[in-house]
Short mmCIF file of C-alpha atoms in Angstrom, two decimals:
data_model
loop_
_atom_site.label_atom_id
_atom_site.label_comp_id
_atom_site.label_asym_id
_atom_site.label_seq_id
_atom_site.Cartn_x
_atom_site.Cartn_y
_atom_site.Cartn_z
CA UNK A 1 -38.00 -237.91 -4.00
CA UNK A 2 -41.28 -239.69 -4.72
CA UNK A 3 -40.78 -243.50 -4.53
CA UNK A 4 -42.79 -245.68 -7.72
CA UNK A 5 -44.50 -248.36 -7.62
CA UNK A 6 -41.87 -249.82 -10.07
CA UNK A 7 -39.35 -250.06 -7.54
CA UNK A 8 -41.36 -251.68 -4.98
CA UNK A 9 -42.26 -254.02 -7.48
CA UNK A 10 -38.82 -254.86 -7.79
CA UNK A 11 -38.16 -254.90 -3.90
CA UNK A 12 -40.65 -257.35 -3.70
CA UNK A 13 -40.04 -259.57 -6.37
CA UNK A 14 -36.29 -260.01 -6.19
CA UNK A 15 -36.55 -260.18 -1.78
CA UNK A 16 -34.74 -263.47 -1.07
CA UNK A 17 -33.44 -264.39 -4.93
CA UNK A 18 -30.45 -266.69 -5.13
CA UNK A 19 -29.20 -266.62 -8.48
CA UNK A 20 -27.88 -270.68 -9.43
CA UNK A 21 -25.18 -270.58 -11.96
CA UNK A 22 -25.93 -272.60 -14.62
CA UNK A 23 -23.77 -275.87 -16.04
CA UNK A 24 -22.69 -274.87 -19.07
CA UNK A 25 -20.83 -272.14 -17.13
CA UNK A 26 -18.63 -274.69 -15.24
CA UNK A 27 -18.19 -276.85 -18.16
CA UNK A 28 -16.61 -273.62 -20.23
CA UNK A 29 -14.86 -272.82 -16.84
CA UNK A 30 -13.55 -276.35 -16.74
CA UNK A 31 -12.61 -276.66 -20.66
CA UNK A 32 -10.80 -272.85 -20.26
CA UNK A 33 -8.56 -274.59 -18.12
CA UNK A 34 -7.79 -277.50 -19.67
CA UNK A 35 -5.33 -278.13 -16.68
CA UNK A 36 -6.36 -281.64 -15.51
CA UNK A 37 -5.15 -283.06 -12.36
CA UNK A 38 -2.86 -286.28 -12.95
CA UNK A 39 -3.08 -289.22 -10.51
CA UNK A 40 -0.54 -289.07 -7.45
CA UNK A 41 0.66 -292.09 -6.40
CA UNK A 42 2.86 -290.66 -3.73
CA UNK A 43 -0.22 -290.06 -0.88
CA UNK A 44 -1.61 -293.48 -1.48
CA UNK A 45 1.80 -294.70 -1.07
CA UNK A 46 2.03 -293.14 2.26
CA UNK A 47 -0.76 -294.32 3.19
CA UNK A 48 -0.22 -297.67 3.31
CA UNK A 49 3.30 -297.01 4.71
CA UNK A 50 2.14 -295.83 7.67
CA UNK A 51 -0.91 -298.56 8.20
CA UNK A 52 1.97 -301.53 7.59
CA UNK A 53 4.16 -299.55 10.21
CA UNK A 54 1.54 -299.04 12.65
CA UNK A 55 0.54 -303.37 12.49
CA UNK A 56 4.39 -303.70 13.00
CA UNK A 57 4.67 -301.81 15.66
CA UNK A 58 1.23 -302.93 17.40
CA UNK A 59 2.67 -306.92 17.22
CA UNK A 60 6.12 -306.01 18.27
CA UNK A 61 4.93 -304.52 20.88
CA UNK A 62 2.35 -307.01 22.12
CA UNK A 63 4.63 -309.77 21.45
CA UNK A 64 7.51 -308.00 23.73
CA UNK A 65 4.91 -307.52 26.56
CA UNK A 66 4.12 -311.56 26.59
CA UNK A 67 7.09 -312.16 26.71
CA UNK A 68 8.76 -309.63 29.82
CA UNK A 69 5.49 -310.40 31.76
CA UNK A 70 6.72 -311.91 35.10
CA UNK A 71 5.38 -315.53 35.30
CA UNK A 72 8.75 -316.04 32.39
CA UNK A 73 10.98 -314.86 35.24
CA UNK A 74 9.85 -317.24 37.76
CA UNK A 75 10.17 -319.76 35.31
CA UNK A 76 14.05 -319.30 34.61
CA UNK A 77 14.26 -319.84 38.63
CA UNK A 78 12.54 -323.09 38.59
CA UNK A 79 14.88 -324.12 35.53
CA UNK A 80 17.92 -322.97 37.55
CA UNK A 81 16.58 -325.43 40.65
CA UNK A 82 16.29 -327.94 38.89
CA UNK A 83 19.75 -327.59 37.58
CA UNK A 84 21.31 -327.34 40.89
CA UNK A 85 18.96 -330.56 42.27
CA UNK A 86 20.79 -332.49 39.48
CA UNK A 87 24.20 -331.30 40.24
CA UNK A 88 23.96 -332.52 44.03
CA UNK A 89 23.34 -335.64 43.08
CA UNK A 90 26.33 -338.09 43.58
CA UNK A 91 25.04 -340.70 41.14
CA UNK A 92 25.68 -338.07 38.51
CA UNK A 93 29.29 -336.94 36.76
CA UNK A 94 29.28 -333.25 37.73
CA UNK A 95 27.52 -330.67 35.19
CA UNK A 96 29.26 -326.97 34.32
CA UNK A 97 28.00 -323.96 35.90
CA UNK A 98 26.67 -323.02 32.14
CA UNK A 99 23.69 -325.53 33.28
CA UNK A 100 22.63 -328.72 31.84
CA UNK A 101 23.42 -329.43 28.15
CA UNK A 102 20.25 -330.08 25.80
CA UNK A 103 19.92 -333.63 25.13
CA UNK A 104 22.04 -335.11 28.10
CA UNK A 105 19.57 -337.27 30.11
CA UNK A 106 19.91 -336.79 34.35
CA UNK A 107 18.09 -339.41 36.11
CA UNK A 108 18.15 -340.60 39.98
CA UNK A 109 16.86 -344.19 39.59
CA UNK A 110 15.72 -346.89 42.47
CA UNK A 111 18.02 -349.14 43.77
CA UNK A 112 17.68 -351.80 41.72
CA UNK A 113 18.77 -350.54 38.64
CA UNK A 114 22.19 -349.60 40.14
CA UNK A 115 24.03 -352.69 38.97
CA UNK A 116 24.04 -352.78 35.23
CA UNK A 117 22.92 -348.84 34.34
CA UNK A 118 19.74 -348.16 32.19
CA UNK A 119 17.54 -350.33 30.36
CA UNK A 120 17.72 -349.74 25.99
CA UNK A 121 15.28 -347.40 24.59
CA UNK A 122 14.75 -345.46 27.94
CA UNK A 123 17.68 -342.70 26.77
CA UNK A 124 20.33 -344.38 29.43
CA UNK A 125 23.70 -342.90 29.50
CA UNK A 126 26.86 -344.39 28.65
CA UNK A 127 28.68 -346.64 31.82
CA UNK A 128 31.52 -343.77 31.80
CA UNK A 129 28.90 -341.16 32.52
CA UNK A 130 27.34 -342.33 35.42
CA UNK A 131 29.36 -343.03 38.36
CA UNK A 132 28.27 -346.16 40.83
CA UNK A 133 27.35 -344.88 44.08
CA UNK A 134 27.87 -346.80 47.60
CA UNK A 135 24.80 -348.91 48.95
CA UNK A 136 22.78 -346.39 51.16
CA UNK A 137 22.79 -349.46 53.78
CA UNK A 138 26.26 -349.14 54.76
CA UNK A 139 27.93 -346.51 56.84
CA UNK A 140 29.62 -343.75 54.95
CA UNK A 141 30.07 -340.14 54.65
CA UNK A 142 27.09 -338.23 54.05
CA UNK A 143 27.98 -336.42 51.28
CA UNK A 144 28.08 -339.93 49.39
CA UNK A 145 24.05 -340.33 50.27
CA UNK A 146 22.44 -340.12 46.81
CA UNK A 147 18.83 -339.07 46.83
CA UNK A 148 16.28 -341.76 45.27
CA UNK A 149 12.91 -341.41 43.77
CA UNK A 150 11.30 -344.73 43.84
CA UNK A 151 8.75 -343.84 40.57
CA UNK A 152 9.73 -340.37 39.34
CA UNK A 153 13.13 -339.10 37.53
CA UNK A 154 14.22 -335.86 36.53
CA UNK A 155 14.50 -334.96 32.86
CA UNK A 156 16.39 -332.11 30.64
CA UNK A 157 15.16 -330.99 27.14
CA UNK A 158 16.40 -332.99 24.10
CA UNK A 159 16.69 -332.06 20.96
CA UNK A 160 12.92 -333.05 19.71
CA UNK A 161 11.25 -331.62 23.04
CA UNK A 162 13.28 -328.44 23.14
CA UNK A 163 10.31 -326.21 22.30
CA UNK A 164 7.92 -328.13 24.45
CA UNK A 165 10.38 -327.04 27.87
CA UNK A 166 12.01 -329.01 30.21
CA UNK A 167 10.02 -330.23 33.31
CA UNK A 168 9.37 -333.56 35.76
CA UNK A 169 8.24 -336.71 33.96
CA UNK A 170 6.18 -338.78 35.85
CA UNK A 171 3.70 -342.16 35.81
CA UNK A 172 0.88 -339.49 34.60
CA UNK A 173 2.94 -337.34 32.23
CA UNK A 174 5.53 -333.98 31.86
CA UNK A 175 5.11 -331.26 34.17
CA UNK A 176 5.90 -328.57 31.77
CA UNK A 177 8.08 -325.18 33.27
CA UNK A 178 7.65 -322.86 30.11
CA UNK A 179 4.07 -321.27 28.85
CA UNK A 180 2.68 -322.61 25.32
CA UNK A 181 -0.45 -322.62 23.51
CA UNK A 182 -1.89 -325.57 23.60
CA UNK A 183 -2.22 -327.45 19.78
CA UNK A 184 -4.78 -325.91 17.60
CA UNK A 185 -8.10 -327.64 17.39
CA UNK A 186 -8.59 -329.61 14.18
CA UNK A 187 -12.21 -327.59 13.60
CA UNK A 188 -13.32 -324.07 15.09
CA UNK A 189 -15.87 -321.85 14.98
CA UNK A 190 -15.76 -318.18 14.80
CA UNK A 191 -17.64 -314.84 14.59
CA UNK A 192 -15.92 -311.13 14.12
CA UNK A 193 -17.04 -307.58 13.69
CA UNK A 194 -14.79 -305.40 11.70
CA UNK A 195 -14.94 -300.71 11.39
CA UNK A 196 -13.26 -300.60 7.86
CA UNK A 197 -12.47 -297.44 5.98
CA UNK A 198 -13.02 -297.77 2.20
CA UNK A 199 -11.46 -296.07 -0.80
CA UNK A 200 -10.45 -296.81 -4.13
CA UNK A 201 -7.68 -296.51 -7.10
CA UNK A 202 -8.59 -294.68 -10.02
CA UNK A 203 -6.63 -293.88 -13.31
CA UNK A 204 -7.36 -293.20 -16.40
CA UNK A 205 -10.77 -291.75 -17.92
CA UNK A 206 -12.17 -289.34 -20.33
CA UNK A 207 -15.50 -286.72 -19.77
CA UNK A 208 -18.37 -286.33 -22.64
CA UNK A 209 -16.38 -283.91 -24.10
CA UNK A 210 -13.07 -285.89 -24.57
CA UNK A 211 -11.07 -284.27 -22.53
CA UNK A 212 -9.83 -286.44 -19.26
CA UNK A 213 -11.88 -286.71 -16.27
CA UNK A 214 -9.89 -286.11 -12.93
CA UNK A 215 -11.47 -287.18 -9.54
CA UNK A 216 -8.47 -286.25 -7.44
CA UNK A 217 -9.58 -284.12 -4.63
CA UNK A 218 -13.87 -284.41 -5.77
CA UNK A 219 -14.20 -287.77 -3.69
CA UNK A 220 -13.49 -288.73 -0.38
CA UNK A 221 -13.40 -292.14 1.85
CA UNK A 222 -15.88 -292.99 4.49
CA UNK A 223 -15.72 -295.36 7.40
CA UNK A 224 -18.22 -298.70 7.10
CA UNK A 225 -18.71 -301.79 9.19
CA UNK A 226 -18.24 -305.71 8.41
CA UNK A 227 -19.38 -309.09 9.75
CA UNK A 228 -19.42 -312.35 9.46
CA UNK A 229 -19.18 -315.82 10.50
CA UNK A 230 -16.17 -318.05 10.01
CA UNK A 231 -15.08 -321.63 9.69
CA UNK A 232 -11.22 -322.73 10.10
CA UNK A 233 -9.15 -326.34 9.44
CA UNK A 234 -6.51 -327.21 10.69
CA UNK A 235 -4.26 -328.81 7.19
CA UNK A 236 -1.19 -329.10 9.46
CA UNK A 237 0.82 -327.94 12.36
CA UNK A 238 1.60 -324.75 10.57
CA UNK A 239 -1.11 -324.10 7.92
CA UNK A 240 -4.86 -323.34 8.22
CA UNK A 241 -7.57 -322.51 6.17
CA UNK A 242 -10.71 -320.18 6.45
CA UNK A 243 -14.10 -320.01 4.68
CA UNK A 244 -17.34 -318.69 5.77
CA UNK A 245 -19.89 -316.46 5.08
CA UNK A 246 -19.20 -312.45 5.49
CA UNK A 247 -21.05 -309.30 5.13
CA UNK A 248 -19.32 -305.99 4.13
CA UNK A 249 -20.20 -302.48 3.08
CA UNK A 250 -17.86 -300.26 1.03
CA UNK A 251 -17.93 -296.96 -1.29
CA UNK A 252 -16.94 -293.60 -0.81
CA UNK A 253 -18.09 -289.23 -0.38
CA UNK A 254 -18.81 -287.87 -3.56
CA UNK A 255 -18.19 -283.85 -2.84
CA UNK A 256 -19.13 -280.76 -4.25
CA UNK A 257 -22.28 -282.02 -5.78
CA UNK A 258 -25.12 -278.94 -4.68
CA UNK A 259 -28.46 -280.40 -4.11
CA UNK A 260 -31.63 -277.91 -4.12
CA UNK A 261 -35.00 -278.21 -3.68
CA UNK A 262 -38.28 -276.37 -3.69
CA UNK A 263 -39.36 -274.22 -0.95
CA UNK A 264 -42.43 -275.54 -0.45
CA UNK A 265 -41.05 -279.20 -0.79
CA UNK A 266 -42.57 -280.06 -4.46
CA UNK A 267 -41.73 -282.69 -6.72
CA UNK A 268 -39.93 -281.18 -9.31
CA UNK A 269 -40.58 -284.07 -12.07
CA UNK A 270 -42.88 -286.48 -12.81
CA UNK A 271 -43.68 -290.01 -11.56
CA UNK A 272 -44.53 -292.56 -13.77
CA UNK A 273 -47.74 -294.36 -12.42
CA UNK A 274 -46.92 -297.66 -14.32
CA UNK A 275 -43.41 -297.84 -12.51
CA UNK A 276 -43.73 -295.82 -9.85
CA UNK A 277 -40.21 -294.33 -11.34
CA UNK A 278 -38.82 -290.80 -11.69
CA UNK A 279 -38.00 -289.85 -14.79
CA UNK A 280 -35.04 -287.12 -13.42
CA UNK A 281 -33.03 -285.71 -15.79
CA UNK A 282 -29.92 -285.53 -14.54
CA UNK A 283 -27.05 -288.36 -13.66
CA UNK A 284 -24.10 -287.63 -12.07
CA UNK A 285 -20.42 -289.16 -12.84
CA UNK A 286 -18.10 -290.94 -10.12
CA UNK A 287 -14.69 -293.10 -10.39
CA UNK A 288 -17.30 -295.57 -9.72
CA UNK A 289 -19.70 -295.61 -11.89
CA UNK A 290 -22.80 -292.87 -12.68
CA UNK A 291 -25.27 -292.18 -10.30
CA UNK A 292 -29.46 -292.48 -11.94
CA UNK A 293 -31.53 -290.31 -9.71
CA UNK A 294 -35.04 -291.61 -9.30
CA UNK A 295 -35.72 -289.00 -6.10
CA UNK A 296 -37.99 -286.51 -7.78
CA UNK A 297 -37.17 -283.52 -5.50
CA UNK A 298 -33.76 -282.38 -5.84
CA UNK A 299 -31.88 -280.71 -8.99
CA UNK A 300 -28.13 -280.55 -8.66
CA UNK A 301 -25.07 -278.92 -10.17
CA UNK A 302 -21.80 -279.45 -9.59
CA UNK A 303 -19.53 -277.05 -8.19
CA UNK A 304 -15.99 -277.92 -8.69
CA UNK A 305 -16.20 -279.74 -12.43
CA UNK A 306 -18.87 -280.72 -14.56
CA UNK A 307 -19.48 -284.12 -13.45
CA UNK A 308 -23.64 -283.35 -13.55
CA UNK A 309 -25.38 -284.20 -16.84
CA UNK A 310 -28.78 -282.40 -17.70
CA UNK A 311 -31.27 -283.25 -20.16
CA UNK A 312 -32.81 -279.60 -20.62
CA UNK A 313 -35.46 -281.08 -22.45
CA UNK A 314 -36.88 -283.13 -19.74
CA UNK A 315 -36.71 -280.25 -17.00
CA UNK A 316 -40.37 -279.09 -16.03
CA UNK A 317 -41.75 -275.62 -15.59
CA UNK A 318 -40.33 -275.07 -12.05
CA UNK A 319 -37.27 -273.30 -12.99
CA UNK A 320 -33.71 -273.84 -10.92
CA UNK A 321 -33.70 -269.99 -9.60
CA UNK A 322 -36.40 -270.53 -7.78
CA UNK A 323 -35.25 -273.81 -5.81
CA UNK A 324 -33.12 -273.09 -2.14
CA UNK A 325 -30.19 -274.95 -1.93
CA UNK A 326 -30.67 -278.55 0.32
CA UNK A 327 -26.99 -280.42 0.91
CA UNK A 328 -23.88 -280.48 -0.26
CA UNK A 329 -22.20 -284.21 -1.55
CA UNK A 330 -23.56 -287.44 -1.85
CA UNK A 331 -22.18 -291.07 -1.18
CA UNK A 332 -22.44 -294.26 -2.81
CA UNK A 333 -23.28 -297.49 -0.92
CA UNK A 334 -22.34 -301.09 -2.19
CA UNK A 335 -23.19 -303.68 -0.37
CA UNK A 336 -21.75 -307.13 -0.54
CA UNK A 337 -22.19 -310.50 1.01
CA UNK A 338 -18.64 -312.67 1.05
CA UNK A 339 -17.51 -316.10 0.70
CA UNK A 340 -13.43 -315.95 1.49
CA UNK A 341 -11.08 -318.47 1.06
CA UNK A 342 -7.89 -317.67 3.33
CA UNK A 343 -5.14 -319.65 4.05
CA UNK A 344 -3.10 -318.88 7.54
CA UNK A 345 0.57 -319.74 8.37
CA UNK A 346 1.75 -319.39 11.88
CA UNK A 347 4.33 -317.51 12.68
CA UNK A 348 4.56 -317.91 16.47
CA UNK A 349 2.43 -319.58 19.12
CA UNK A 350 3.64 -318.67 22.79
CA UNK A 351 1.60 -317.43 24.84
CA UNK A 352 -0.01 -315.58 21.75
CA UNK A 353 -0.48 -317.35 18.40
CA UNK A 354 0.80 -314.72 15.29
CA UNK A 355 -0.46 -316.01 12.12
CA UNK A 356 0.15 -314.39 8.57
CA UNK A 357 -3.47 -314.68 6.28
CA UNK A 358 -4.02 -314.26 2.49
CA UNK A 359 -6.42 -315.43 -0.31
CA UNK A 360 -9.28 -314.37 -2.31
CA UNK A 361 -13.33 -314.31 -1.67
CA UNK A 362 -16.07 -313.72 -4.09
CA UNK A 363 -19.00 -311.19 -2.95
CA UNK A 364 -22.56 -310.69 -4.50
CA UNK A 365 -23.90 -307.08 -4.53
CA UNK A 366 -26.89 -306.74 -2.54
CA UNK A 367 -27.79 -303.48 -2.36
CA UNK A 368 -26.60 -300.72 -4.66
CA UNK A 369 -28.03 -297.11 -3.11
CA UNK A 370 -27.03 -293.37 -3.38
CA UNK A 371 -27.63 -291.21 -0.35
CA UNK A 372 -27.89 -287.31 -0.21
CA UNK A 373 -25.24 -286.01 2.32
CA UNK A 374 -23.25 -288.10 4.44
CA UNK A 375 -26.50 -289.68 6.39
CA UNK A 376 -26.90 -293.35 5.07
CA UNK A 377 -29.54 -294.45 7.22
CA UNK A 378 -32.01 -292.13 5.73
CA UNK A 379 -33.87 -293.16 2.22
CA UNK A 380 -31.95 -293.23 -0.91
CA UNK A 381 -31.82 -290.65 -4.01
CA UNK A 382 -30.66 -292.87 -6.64
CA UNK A 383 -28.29 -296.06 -7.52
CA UNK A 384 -24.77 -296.72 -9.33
CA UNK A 385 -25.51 -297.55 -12.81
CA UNK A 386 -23.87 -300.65 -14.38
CA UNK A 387 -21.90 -302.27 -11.87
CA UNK A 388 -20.79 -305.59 -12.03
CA UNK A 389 -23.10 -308.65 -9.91
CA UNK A 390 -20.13 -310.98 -9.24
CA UNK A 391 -17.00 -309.23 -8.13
CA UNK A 392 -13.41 -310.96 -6.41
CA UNK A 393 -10.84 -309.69 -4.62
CA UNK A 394 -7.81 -310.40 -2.52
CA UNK A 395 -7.38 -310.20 1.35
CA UNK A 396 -4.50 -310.37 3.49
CA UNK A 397 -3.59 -309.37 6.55
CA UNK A 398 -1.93 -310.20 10.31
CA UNK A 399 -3.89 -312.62 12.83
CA UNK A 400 -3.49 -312.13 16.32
CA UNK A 401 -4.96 -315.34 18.79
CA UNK A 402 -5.22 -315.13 22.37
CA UNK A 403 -6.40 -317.51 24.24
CA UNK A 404 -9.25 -317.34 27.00
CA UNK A 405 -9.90 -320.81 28.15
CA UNK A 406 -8.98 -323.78 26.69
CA UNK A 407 -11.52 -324.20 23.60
CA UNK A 408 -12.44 -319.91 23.50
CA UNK A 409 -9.96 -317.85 21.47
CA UNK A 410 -9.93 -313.86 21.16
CA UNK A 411 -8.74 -312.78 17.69
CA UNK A 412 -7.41 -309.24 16.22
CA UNK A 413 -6.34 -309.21 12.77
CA UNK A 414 -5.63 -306.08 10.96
CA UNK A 415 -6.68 -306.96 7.20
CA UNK A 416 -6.76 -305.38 3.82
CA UNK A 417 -8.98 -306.41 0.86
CA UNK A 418 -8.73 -304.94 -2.42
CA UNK A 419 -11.31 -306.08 -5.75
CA UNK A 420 -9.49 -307.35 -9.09
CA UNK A 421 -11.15 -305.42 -11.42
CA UNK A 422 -13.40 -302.64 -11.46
CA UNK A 423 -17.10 -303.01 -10.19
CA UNK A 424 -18.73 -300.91 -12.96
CA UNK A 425 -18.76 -302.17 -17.11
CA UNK A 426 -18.28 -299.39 -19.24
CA UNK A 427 -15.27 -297.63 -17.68
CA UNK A 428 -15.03 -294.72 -20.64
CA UNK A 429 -16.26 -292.01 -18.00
CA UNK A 430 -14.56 -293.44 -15.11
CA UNK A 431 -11.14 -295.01 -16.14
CA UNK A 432 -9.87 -298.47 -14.21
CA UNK A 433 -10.99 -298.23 -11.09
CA UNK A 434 -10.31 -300.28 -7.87
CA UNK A 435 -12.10 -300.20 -4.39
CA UNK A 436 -10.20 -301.32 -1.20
CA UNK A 437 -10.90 -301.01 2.08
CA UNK A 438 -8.70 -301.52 5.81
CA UNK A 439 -10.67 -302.93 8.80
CA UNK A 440 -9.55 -304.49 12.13
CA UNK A 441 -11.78 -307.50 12.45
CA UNK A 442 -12.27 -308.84 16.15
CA UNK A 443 -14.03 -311.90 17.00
CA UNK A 444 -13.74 -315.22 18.86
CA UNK A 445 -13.89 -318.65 18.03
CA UNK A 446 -14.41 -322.24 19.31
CA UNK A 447 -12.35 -325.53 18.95
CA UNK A 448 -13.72 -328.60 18.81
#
């Protein structure tokens, strides 16, 4: 059969032709339905289940290790010595096997305090607990000989040093025989650098056609960085407080939202030369806030909802069947810079100080961008329309110290921060929504 020119006509003209469904036909899909998805609490829930079990079990564990290390062991030894110095002592009423009692005062003193017992105010024991012994100068049996320290004595925990351990007293101080932090510096210093993974609680919302908007499964978290510089006082022997100055980056994967462009890489719309803005037609809607394009070569549709709004009039005469498709999502970008207020209670401070943290901070936006993909370091497509300048939130978290030398500290602290209210203004579209994030900020700091 004789082939026409017709046909390879058509051949020609339809080679390559990628047919883009238009967005009225996934708004009718979407209103067909009419099955929204409803907010599960249950997964968020789990969530942060399993990150409090995790910090739980992290501590526990690092607090079990200080304490089974072996320099403890060796320390119990020198505590049983010490017991069995005192008890060979004939000076001394004999102790019980259980060890010396906490409180009771053992001391081998020179000879001329043998007379009349111990001077007031030096913790002396009563005259029927200390037995006279015989002068060393006359004969006798050796197991009378009592051993005498001309300027030292030996010395058992009372009740107000029991925590700081027992050990020698001397002229220059306590020898202590158990490990302990030394007190906390009245001012430090510090600096930390925190991965955080940010995400956000959304409920409620309706679309531009009244019907209720559902984000579940059409957004997803991404992992951002944090840093800052920190300043701590000491209030007391238990509390602290923290300010500074911090620098954070949160917001989240918008999915699903097709991207094309031209072929040939043209601008698709116009650029105002007064501005120097785009005027693009489209915006598209996120659980935090809608997204203005100003990037004039990209049209997109969204292929899961209808979260894309097009101004038909405004397209120009490239049309959206001729365009090849460029990415797939896009992800919003706040960034914020801090100033916290945290107050710290310690929990434990052997060997490791364990510190509980909470308060608030209040962060400026500094940068508000929309990126095309996942990349963030290339140049921006658009920004997040109508979010708020000032924002607060809360912050709490664990704080691990440990100690390097005696004015350098190592900190770990597992935190979680979490914003008051919602960042955008008009929250018709995109229902109450909150952004948190998790990070493990880890840093040092200087006592002066």
């Amino acid at each position: 059969m004789e082939q026409h020119y017709i046909d390879s006509r058509f051949r020609e003209e339809l080679e390559g032709f990628e047919p883009n469904p238009p967005v009225e036909a996934w708004m009718a899909i979407a209103e067909a339905t009419d099955r929204p998805l409803r907010k599960r609490l249950l997964p968020f829930l789990t969530r942060v289940a399993a990150v409090v079990a995790a910090l739980v079990v992290a501590g526990l564990s690092f607090w079990l290790l200080v304490l089974n290390q072996p320099g403890q062991q060796a320390m119990l030894s020198q505590q049983e010595g010490l017991a069995d110095l005192v008890r060979m002592s004939g000076r001394i009423s004999p102790v019980s096997d259980a060890g010396v009692r906490p409180g009771l005062l053992a001391r081998l003193t020179p000879p001329q305090r043998r007379g009349g017992g111990f001077p007031a105010g030096e913790g002396a024991l009563n005259n029927r607990d200390v037995e006279p012994g015989p002068d060393p100068l006359q004969p006798g049996d050796a197991s009378d000989i009592s051993l005498t320290l001309p300027d030292a004595h030996l010395s058992v925990p009372t009740a107000d040093s029991y925590f700081a351990g027992p050990g020698i007293a001397s002229a220059t101080g306590s020898l202590p025989l158990t490990s302990r932090l030394p007190a906390a510096a009245p001012f430090s210093l510090g600096a930390h650098f925190a991965p955080q993974s940010n995400y956000r609680i959304v409920s409620g919302g309706q679309s531009p056609g009244g019907s209720e908007l559902s984000f579940d499964g059409l957004e997803e978290q991404i992992m951002t960085w944090s840093a800052g510089l920190s300043v701590y006082f000491d209030l007391s022997g238990k509390w602290a407080i923290q300010s500074g100055l911090h620098y954070t980056n949160m917001g989240q994967y918008v999915r699903d939202i097709v991207s094309y462009a031209h072929p040939a890489h043209i601008a698709l719309y116009e650029t105002n030369a007064m501005t120097g803005r785009v005027h693009h037609p489209q915006s598209i809607i996120t659980s935090q806030g809608s997204i203005r394009i100003y990037d004039p070569y990209h049209y997109f549709a969204d292929a899961q909802s209808h979260r894309v709004l097009t101004n038909r009039n405004a397209i120009s005469a490239a049309e959206p069947r001729k365009l090849k498709k460029a990415g797939d999502g896009v992800t919003q970008v706040f960034r914020f810079v801090e100033v916290p207020l945290i107050f710290r209670y310690r929990l434990y401070n052997r060997g490791v100080g364990l510190q509980l943290k909470g308060g608030f901070s209040g962060g400026y936006l500094m940068e508000n961008n929309v990126y095309l993909g996942t990349d963030i370091l290339r140049n921006p497509i658009g920004e997040t329309f109508g979010v708020r300048q000032f924002n607060f939130s809360a912050i709490g978290g664990v704080a691990m110290a440990v100690p390097i030398t005696g004015s350098l500290t190592f900190h770990m602290e597992p935190t979680a921060q979490i914003f008051l209210s919602p960042m955008v203004h008009d929250a018709l579209f995109t229902g109450r929504t909150l952004p948190y994030n998790f990070s493990l900020q880890t840093g040092v700091s200087y006592g002066f």
